[in-house]
mmCIF file of C-alpha atoms in Angstrom:
data_model
loop_
_atom_site.group_PDB
_atom_site.id
_atom_site.type_symbol
_atom_site.label_atom_id
_atom_site.label_comp_id
_atom_site.label_asym_id
_atom_site.label_seq_id
_atom_site.Cartn_x
_atom_site.Cartn_y
_atom_site.Cartn_z
ATOM 1 C CA MET A 241 -10.091 -155.222 86.988
ATOM 2 C CA ASN A 242 -11.049 -158.283 89.026
ATOM 3 C CA GLN A 243 -8.634 -160.891 87.623
ATOM 4 C CA ILE A 244 -10.388 -163.872 89.221
ATOM 5 C CA PHE A 245 -13.749 -162.743 87.833
ATOM 6 C CA ALA A 246 -12.105 -162.245 84.407
ATOM 7 C CA LYS A 247 -10.597 -165.750 84.477
ATOM 8 C CA ASP A 248 -13.893 -167.357 85.541
ATOM 9 C CA LEU A 249 -15.754 -165.375 82.900
ATOM 10 C CA ILE A 250 -13.479 -166.468 80.052
ATOM 11 C CA GLU A 251 -13.556 -170.082 81.196
ATOM 12 C CA GLY A 252 -17.331 -170.138 81.693
ATOM 13 C CA LEU A 253 -18.332 -168.470 78.425
ATOM 14 C CA SER A 254 -15.762 -170.417 76.376
ATOM 15 C CA SER A 255 -17.003 -173.803 77.612
ATOM 16 C CA GLU A 256 -19.133 -176.102 75.497
ATOM 17 C CA ASN A 257 -21.765 -175.914 78.247
ATOM 18 C CA LYS A 258 -21.601 -172.239 79.183
ATOM 19 C CA HIS A 259 -21.745 -171.271 82.845
ATOM 20 C CA LEU A 260 -21.332 -168.266 85.128
ATOM 21 C CA SER A 261 -20.705 -168.556 88.866
ATOM 22 C CA SER A 262 -23.543 -167.451 91.141
ATOM 23 C CA LYS A 263 -20.992 -165.850 93.480
ATOM 24 C CA TYR A 264 -20.842 -162.930 91.012
ATOM 25 C CA PHE A 265 -24.554 -162.143 91.435
ATOM 26 C CA TYR A 266 -23.849 -159.964 94.449
ATOM 27 C CA ASP A 267 -22.634 -156.573 93.297
ATOM 28 C CA ASP A 268 -24.423 -153.629 94.945
ATOM 29 C CA THR A 269 -27.369 -153.852 92.540
ATOM 30 C CA GLY A 270 -27.541 -157.639 92.799
ATOM 31 C CA SER A 271 -27.547 -157.483 96.598
ATOM 32 C CA LYS A 272 -30.470 -155.020 96.504
ATOM 33 C CA ILE A 273 -32.413 -157.253 94.115
ATOM 34 C CA PHE A 274 -31.748 -160.245 96.375
ATOM 35 C CA GLN A 275 -33.259 -158.255 99.256
ATOM 36 C CA GLU A 276 -36.400 -157.996 97.088
ATOM 37 C CA ILE A 277 -36.336 -161.764 96.558
ATOM 38 C CA MET A 278 -36.083 -162.395 100.308
ATOM 39 C CA GLU A 279 -39.128 -160.174 100.889
ATOM 40 C CA MET A 280 -41.334 -162.205 98.517
ATOM 41 C CA PRO A 281 -43.900 -164.326 100.411
ATOM 42 C CA GLU A 282 -43.020 -167.263 98.139
ATOM 43 C CA TYR A 283 -39.347 -167.139 99.143
ATOM 44 C CA TYR A 284 -39.773 -169.187 102.323
ATOM 45 C CA LEU A 285 -36.058 -169.780 103.047
ATOM 46 C CA THR A 286 -35.302 -166.535 104.886
ATOM 47 C CA SER A 287 -38.447 -166.540 107.015
ATOM 48 C CA SER A 288 -38.081 -170.242 107.861
ATOM 49 C CA GLU A 289 -34.528 -169.847 109.157
ATOM 50 C CA PHE A 290 -35.384 -166.593 110.911
ATOM 51 C CA GLU A 291 -38.202 -168.431 112.703
ATOM 52 C CA ILE A 292 -35.796 -171.126 113.915
ATOM 53 C CA LEU A 293 -33.172 -168.667 115.174
ATOM 54 C CA SER A 294 -35.826 -166.416 116.766
ATOM 55 C CA LEU A 295 -37.953 -169.012 118.531
ATOM 56 C CA GLN A 296 -35.337 -171.675 119.306
ATOM 57 C CA ALA A 297 -32.289 -169.572 120.272
ATOM 58 C CA LYS A 298 -32.335 -170.916 123.849
ATOM 59 C CA GLN A 299 -32.645 -174.543 122.704
ATOM 60 C CA ILE A 300 -29.782 -174.083 120.206
ATOM 61 C CA ILE A 301 -27.428 -172.553 122.793
ATOM 62 C CA ASP A 302 -28.421 -175.202 125.368
ATOM 63 C CA ALA A 303 -27.652 -177.923 122.815
ATOM 64 C CA VAL A 304 -24.264 -176.360 121.977
ATOM 65 C CA ASN A 305 -23.537 -176.743 125.705
ATOM 66 C CA PHE A 306 -20.069 -175.161 125.912
ATOM 67 C CA ASN A 307 -20.423 -174.141 129.610
ATOM 68 C CA GLN A 308 -17.590 -171.618 129.291
ATOM 69 C CA PRO A 309 -16.818 -168.462 127.260
ATOM 70 C CA PHE A 310 -16.876 -169.239 123.533
ATOM 71 C CA ASN A 311 -16.639 -167.720 120.056
ATOM 72 C CA ILE A 312 -19.470 -167.448 117.553
ATOM 73 C CA VAL A 313 -17.712 -167.359 114.179
ATOM 74 C CA GLU A 314 -20.068 -166.481 111.321
ATOM 75 C CA LEU A 315 -18.884 -167.401 107.830
ATOM 76 C CA GLY A 316 -20.201 -164.887 105.288
ATOM 77 C CA ALA A 317 -22.007 -162.685 107.791
ATOM 78 C CA GLY A 318 -23.571 -160.291 105.237
ATOM 79 C CA ASP A 319 -26.096 -158.001 106.929
ATOM 80 C CA GLY A 320 -26.280 -160.234 110.033
ATOM 81 C CA MET A 321 -30.085 -160.109 110.148
ATOM 82 C CA LYS A 322 -30.606 -163.846 110.684
ATOM 83 C CA THR A 323 -27.966 -164.025 113.394
ATOM 84 C CA PHE A 324 -29.332 -161.034 115.299
ATOM 85 C CA LYS A 325 -31.938 -163.001 117.299
ATOM 86 C CA LEU A 326 -29.302 -165.516 118.393
ATOM 87 C CA LEU A 327 -26.914 -162.734 119.440
ATOM 88 C CA GLU A 328 -29.735 -160.864 121.173
ATOM 89 C CA TYR A 329 -30.596 -163.940 123.249
ATOM 90 C CA LEU A 330 -26.966 -164.390 124.322
ATOM 91 C CA VAL A 331 -26.483 -160.720 125.235
ATOM 92 C CA ASN A 332 -29.798 -160.477 127.113
ATOM 93 C CA HIS A 333 -28.917 -163.558 129.172
ATOM 94 C CA ASN A 334 -25.393 -162.327 129.977
ATOM 95 C CA ILE A 335 -23.739 -165.319 128.325
ATOM 96 C CA ASP A 336 -20.002 -164.787 127.864
ATOM 97 C CA PHE A 337 -19.120 -164.986 124.171
ATOM 98 C CA TYR A 338 -17.267 -163.217 121.352
ATOM 99 C CA TYR A 339 -18.912 -162.632 117.993
ATOM 100 C CA VAL A 340 -16.464 -163.000 115.085
ATOM 101 C CA PRO A 341 -18.167 -162.274 111.740
ATOM 102 C CA ILE A 342 -16.060 -163.047 108.656
ATOM 103 C CA ASP A 343 -16.746 -161.532 105.248
ATOM 104 C CA ILE A 344 -14.710 -160.506 102.216
ATOM 105 C CA SER A 345 -16.360 -157.066 102.119
ATOM 106 C CA GLN A 346 -14.970 -154.334 104.378
ATOM 107 C CA GLY A 347 -18.069 -152.230 103.656
ATOM 108 C CA ALA A 348 -20.400 -155.040 104.724
ATOM 109 C CA MET A 349 -18.439 -155.533 107.942
ATOM 110 C CA ASN A 350 -18.439 -151.817 108.778
ATOM 111 C CA SER A 351 -22.197 -151.650 108.239
ATOM 112 C CA LEU A 352 -22.802 -154.811 110.268
ATOM 113 C CA GLU A 353 -20.689 -153.615 113.204
ATOM 114 C CA GLU A 354 -22.408 -150.226 113.224
ATOM 115 C CA LYS A 355 -25.917 -151.752 113.180
ATOM 116 C CA LEU A 356 -25.177 -154.342 115.854
ATOM 117 C CA LYS A 357 -23.459 -151.864 118.166
ATOM 118 C CA ALA A 358 -26.546 -149.618 117.937
ATOM 119 C CA LYS A 359 -28.906 -152.485 118.821
ATOM 120 C CA LEU A 360 -26.644 -154.467 121.180
ATOM 121 C CA PRO A 361 -24.191 -151.954 122.731
ATOM 122 C CA THR A 362 -22.552 -154.549 124.999
ATOM 123 C CA LEU A 363 -21.909 -157.044 122.177
ATOM 124 C CA ASN A 364 -18.278 -158.187 122.070
ATOM 125 C CA ILE A 365 -17.718 -158.064 118.294
ATOM 126 C CA HIS A 366 -14.441 -158.743 116.457
ATOM 127 C CA PRO A 367 -15.002 -158.526 112.660
ATOM 128 C CA ARG A 368 -12.528 -160.170 110.308
ATOM 129 C CA ILE A 369 -12.071 -159.405 106.619
ATOM 130 C CA GLY A 370 -10.924 -162.106 104.230
ATOM 131 C CA ASP A 371 -11.219 -165.715 103.154
ATOM 132 C CA TYR A 372 -12.925 -168.023 105.669
ATOM 133 C CA PHE A 373 -10.114 -170.518 105.793
ATOM 134 C CA GLU A 374 -7.289 -168.001 106.053
ATOM 135 C CA VAL A 375 -8.980 -166.410 109.052
ATOM 136 C CA LEU A 376 -9.882 -169.754 110.646
ATOM 137 C CA SER A 377 -6.403 -171.255 110.180
ATOM 138 C CA LYS A 378 -4.705 -168.192 111.660
ATOM 139 C CA GLU A 379 -7.110 -167.613 114.528
ATOM 140 C CA ASN A 380 -9.596 -170.360 115.361
ATOM 141 C CA VAL A 381 -7.255 -173.320 115.640
ATOM 142 C CA GLN A 382 -4.923 -171.297 117.893
ATOM 143 C CA THR A 383 -7.550 -170.126 120.406
ATOM 144 C CA ASN A 384 -8.061 -171.850 123.740
ATOM 145 C CA ILE A 385 -11.816 -171.396 123.907
ATOM 146 C CA PRO A 386 -14.363 -173.387 121.879
ATOM 147 C CA SER A 387 -16.042 -171.987 118.778
ATOM 148 C CA LEU A 388 -19.481 -172.327 117.258
ATOM 149 C CA LEU A 389 -19.168 -171.744 113.509
ATOM 150 C CA LEU A 390 -22.245 -170.488 111.654
ATOM 151 C CA PHE A 391 -22.819 -171.296 107.973
ATOM 152 C CA LEU A 392 -26.405 -170.194 107.494
ATOM 153 C CA GLY A 393 -28.862 -169.345 104.734
ATOM 154 C CA SER A 394 -28.711 -172.701 102.918
ATOM 155 C CA ASN A 395 -25.411 -171.638 101.312
ATOM 156 C CA ILE A 396 -24.362 -175.298 101.315
ATOM 157 C CA GLY A 397 -27.053 -175.869 98.650
ATOM 158 C CA ASN A 398 -25.076 -173.820 96.109
ATOM 159 C CA TYR A 399 -22.352 -176.489 96.016
ATOM 160 C CA SER A 400 -22.329 -179.793 94.135
ATOM 161 C CA TYR A 401 -22.030 -182.874 96.343
ATOM 162 C CA ASP A 402 -18.254 -183.141 95.822
ATOM 163 C CA GLU A 403 -17.836 -179.406 96.464
ATOM 164 C CA ALA A 404 -19.991 -179.651 99.613
ATOM 165 C CA VAL A 405 -17.831 -182.533 100.893
ATOM 166 C CA ASN A 406 -14.701 -180.512 100.177
ATOM 167 C CA LEU A 407 -16.111 -177.405 101.900
ATOM 168 C CA LEU A 408 -17.254 -179.202 105.051
ATOM 169 C CA SER A 409 -13.932 -181.084 105.183
ATOM 170 C CA LEU A 410 -12.121 -177.729 105.104
ATOM 171 C CA PHE A 411 -14.356 -176.417 107.885
ATOM 172 C CA ASN A 412 -13.567 -179.538 109.899
ATOM 173 C CA LYS A 413 -9.822 -179.169 109.268
ATOM 174 C CA ASN A 414 -9.908 -175.597 110.591
ATOM 175 C CA MET A 415 -11.853 -176.425 113.743
ATOM 176 C CA LYS A 416 -10.574 -177.593 117.114
ATOM 177 C CA ASP A 417 -11.764 -180.840 118.672
ATOM 178 C CA GLY A 418 -15.081 -180.069 120.330
ATOM 179 C CA ASP A 419 -15.864 -177.061 118.122
ATOM 180 C CA LYS A 420 -19.325 -177.117 116.568
ATOM 181 C CA LEU A 421 -20.908 -175.965 113.305
ATOM 182 C CA LEU A 422 -24.463 -174.659 112.977
ATOM 183 C CA LEU A 423 -25.370 -175.394 109.356
ATOM 184 C CA GLY A 424 -28.454 -174.033 107.554
ATOM 185 C CA VAL A 425 -29.980 -176.485 105.067
ATOM 186 C CA ASP A 426 -33.086 -176.183 102.885
ATOM 187 C CA LEU A 427 -35.129 -179.380 102.902
ATOM 188 C CA GLN A 428 -36.958 -181.232 100.139
ATOM 189 C CA LYS A 429 -40.693 -180.465 100.165
ATOM 190 C CA ASN A 430 -43.667 -179.986 97.834
ATOM 191 C CA PRO A 431 -42.025 -179.305 94.447
ATOM 192 C CA ASN A 432 -44.496 -176.481 93.763
ATOM 193 C CA THR A 433 -43.384 -174.640 96.909
ATOM 194 C CA ILE A 434 -39.775 -174.775 95.719
ATOM 195 C CA LYS A 435 -40.648 -173.880 92.112
ATOM 196 C CA ASN A 436 -42.583 -170.792 93.223
ATOM 197 C CA ALA A 437 -39.664 -169.609 95.361
ATOM 198 C CA TYR A 438 -37.211 -169.726 92.451
ATOM 199 C CA ASP A 439 -39.410 -168.874 89.465
ATOM 200 C CA ASP A 440 -41.497 -166.019 90.816
ATOM 201 C CA SER A 441 -44.349 -164.452 88.860
ATOM 202 C CA TYR A 442 -43.032 -160.931 89.596
ATOM 203 C CA GLY A 443 -39.889 -161.474 87.499
ATOM 204 C CA ILE A 444 -37.555 -160.546 90.360
ATOM 205 C CA THR A 445 -35.411 -163.688 90.048
ATOM 206 C CA LYS A 446 -35.170 -163.067 86.304
ATOM 207 C CA LYS A 447 -33.999 -159.507 87.013
ATOM 208 C CA PHE A 448 -31.482 -160.889 89.535
ATOM 209 C CA ASN A 449 -29.958 -163.221 86.926
ATOM 210 C CA LEU A 450 -29.953 -160.634 84.134
ATOM 211 C CA ASN A 451 -28.162 -158.188 86.445
ATOM 212 C CA LEU A 452 -25.136 -160.474 86.182
ATOM 213 C CA LEU A 453 -24.923 -159.552 82.481
ATOM 214 C CA SER A 454 -25.252 -155.862 83.401
ATOM 215 C CA ARG A 455 -22.382 -156.276 85.836
ATOM 216 C CA ILE A 456 -20.218 -157.885 83.130
ATOM 217 C CA ASN A 457 -21.058 -155.011 80.760
ATOM 218 C CA ARG A 458 -20.073 -152.456 83.380
ATOM 219 C CA GLU A 459 -16.881 -154.084 84.665
ATOM 220 C CA PHE A 460 -15.554 -155.403 81.344
ATOM 221 C CA ASP A 461 -17.014 -152.844 78.930
ATOM 222 C CA GLY A 462 -19.258 -155.458 77.329
ATOM 223 C CA ASP A 463 -22.214 -155.214 74.989
ATOM 224 C CA PHE A 464 -24.632 -157.843 76.329
ATOM 225 C CA ARG A 465 -28.162 -156.825 75.279
ATOM 226 C CA LEU A 466 -30.392 -157.889 78.156
ATOM 227 C CA ASP A 467 -33.518 -158.038 75.970
ATOM 228 C CA ASP A 468 -31.821 -160.798 73.982
ATOM 229 C CA PHE A 469 -31.695 -163.118 77.010
ATOM 230 C CA ASP A 470 -34.387 -164.822 79.073
ATOM 231 C CA PHE A 471 -34.379 -166.720 82.397
ATOM 232 C CA TYR A 472 -35.360 -170.325 83.111
ATOM 233 C CA CYS A 473 -35.127 -172.530 86.168
ATOM 234 C CA HIS A 474 -36.077 -176.117 86.859
ATOM 235 C CA TYR A 475 -36.573 -178.144 90.048
ATOM 236 C CA ASN A 476 -36.018 -181.893 89.932
ATOM 237 C CA PRO A 477 -37.716 -183.460 92.992
ATOM 238 C CA GLU A 478 -35.892 -186.756 92.411
ATOM 239 C CA ASN A 479 -32.447 -185.328 93.202
ATOM 240 C CA GLY A 480 -33.500 -182.136 95.010
ATOM 241 C CA GLU A 481 -31.725 -179.786 92.579
ATOM 242 C CA VAL A 482 -32.890 -176.408 91.346
ATOM 243 C CA ASN A 483 -30.852 -175.330 88.314
ATOM 244 C CA SER A 484 -31.070 -171.800 86.919
ATOM 245 C CA TYR A 485 -30.117 -170.612 83.438
ATOM 246 C CA LEU A 486 -29.974 -167.610 81.159
ATOM 247 C CA ILE A 487 -31.156 -168.330 77.591
ATOM 248 C CA SER A 488 -29.898 -166.659 74.440
ATOM 249 C CA LEU A 489 -32.966 -165.669 72.421
ATOM 250 C CA ARG A 490 -31.085 -165.445 69.121
ATOM 251 C CA LYS A 491 -27.766 -166.151 67.431
ATOM 252 C CA GLN A 492 -25.498 -163.405 68.669
ATOM 253 C CA SER A 493 -21.965 -162.390 69.578
ATOM 254 C CA VAL A 494 -20.891 -160.346 72.591
ATOM 255 C CA PHE A 495 -17.587 -158.498 72.876
ATOM 256 C CA LEU A 496 -15.883 -157.513 76.161
ATOM 257 C CA LYS A 497 -13.449 -154.700 75.368
ATOM 258 C CA LYS A 498 -11.443 -154.892 78.595
ATOM 259 C CA LEU A 499 -10.739 -158.568 77.921
ATOM 260 C CA ASN A 500 -10.379 -158.037 74.160
ATOM 261 C CA LYS A 501 -12.477 -161.155 73.765
ATOM 262 C CA GLY A 502 -15.718 -162.101 72.030
ATOM 263 C CA PHE A 503 -18.178 -164.901 72.761
ATOM 264 C CA HIS A 504 -20.759 -166.440 70.446
ATOM 265 C CA PHE A 505 -24.194 -167.662 71.525
ATOM 266 C CA ASN A 506 -26.482 -169.881 69.491
ATOM 267 C CA TYR A 507 -30.251 -169.544 69.377
ATOM 268 C CA ASP A 508 -31.705 -170.968 72.634
ATOM 269 C CA GLU A 509 -28.234 -171.686 74.035
ATOM 270 C CA LEU A 510 -28.137 -171.922 77.843
ATOM 271 C CA ILE A 511 -25.809 -170.291 80.375
ATOM 272 C CA TRP A 512 -26.028 -172.157 83.686
ATOM 273 C CA THR A 513 -25.970 -169.685 86.596
ATOM 274 C CA GLU A 514 -26.875 -171.457 89.823
ATOM 275 C CA LEU A 515 -27.431 -174.727 91.668
ATOM 276 C CA SER A 516 -29.699 -174.739 94.725
ATOM 277 C CA LYS A 517 -29.703 -178.236 96.188
ATOM 278 C CA LYS A 518 -32.456 -179.310 98.593
ATOM 279 C CA TYR A 519 -31.562 -182.114 101.001
ATOM 280 C CA ASN A 520 -33.457 -184.754 102.924
ATOM 281 C CA LEU A 521 -32.397 -185.515 106.508
ATOM 282 C CA ASN A 522 -30.647 -188.773 105.569
ATOM 283 C CA GLU A 523 -28.518 -186.980 102.950
ATOM 284 C CA ILE A 524 -27.491 -184.342 105.507
ATOM 285 C CA ASN A 525 -26.491 -186.972 108.041
ATOM 286 C CA GLN A 526 -24.488 -188.870 105.401
ATOM 287 C CA LEU A 527 -22.759 -185.640 104.321
ATOM 288 C CA ALA A 528 -21.832 -184.916 107.940
ATOM 289 C CA GLN A 529 -20.530 -188.439 108.515
ATOM 290 C CA SER A 530 -18.396 -188.378 105.364
ATOM 291 C CA THR A 531 -16.689 -185.146 106.526
ATOM 292 C CA ASN A 532 -15.851 -186.322 110.068
ATOM 293 C CA PHE A 533 -18.707 -184.557 111.822
ATOM 294 C CA THR A 534 -21.120 -185.999 114.348
ATOM 295 C CA THR A 535 -24.753 -184.956 113.904
ATOM 296 C CA GLU A 536 -25.954 -183.676 117.266
ATOM 297 C CA GLN A 537 -29.386 -182.102 116.734
ATOM 298 C CA HIS A 538 -31.737 -180.705 114.089
ATOM 299 C CA PHE A 539 -33.816 -177.572 114.679
ATOM 300 C CA LEU A 540 -36.727 -177.261 112.233
ATOM 301 C CA ASP A 541 -39.247 -174.512 111.495
ATOM 302 C CA CYS A 542 -42.938 -175.220 112.106
ATOM 303 C CA LYS A 543 -43.543 -176.319 108.474
ATOM 304 C CA HIS A 544 -40.394 -178.487 108.376
ATOM 305 C CA TYR A 545 -39.176 -176.550 105.334
ATOM 306 C CA PHE A 546 -35.718 -175.856 106.743
ATOM 307 C CA THR A 547 -33.261 -177.141 109.318
ATOM 308 C CA ASN A 548 -30.418 -175.658 111.329
ATOM 309 C CA ILE A 549 -28.285 -178.602 112.333
ATOM 310 C CA ILE A 550 -25.552 -178.753 114.982
ATOM 311 C CA LEU A 551 -22.513 -180.717 113.819
ATOM 312 C CA LYS A 552 -19.633 -181.519 116.163
ATOM 313 C CA LYS A 553 -16.021 -182.112 115.169
#
């Protein structure tokens, strides 16, 4: 049994304002459903960042300007699809670098290494399994060559402001002077564009959220009835926050046998599942400044929906 998941589950469902962490969305089924989300035409985030990394790879590497062998350290590499065009550019132009993907999943790393080796046989890849900061503190700060850290996919948007400051401060602490961070950030835009990306008419995002209850049932021998819950999300254009919730459709109790614990839900009670914060450029620059980074350059897609920003320690 995953003890950390169990602890977070008890804390979240026992709170006055119930909540479940979005990091638990991604079991095997959840990851497959998220692939469906990324393939929706309304879900602009993936295609926007892919456009930047595909069409501006040369400009990004020129702006990084290391002029010597360097590391590309990807934090939460996943399937590596977004990074592929950047790696392909570097390999095809015989630029001397080492690719160091970090992920907590051994399976994901094995799959990533196999796929990249098939497509880029000469790629110098050194996968690492574990927590970002453990790997960075043991390896990055002790290397002699500079590193470009990648934190892509608008992952920073899943953190509250204080959490984002803490995360970027930890990145900074585990970087050498002169190291750089390429950060993916989703930008504020027409509220309807954002709403349609997160509240799709196909019901895929609803299925993605409800799968979290299926995962709890499976891993903790629970009796959540999925038909008794609905999905709701809301975008506030004034603060740039998308908040997602599950809604209890009736008064009900759920029991998790492996935890020997029950939880009660009132009619229309909410379970908060995810924050997706959208930034404006001033907010990004302020966030960078407050975490001891210098903003070097923004790279935007053609619609200015998304930015990949280079930050320097």
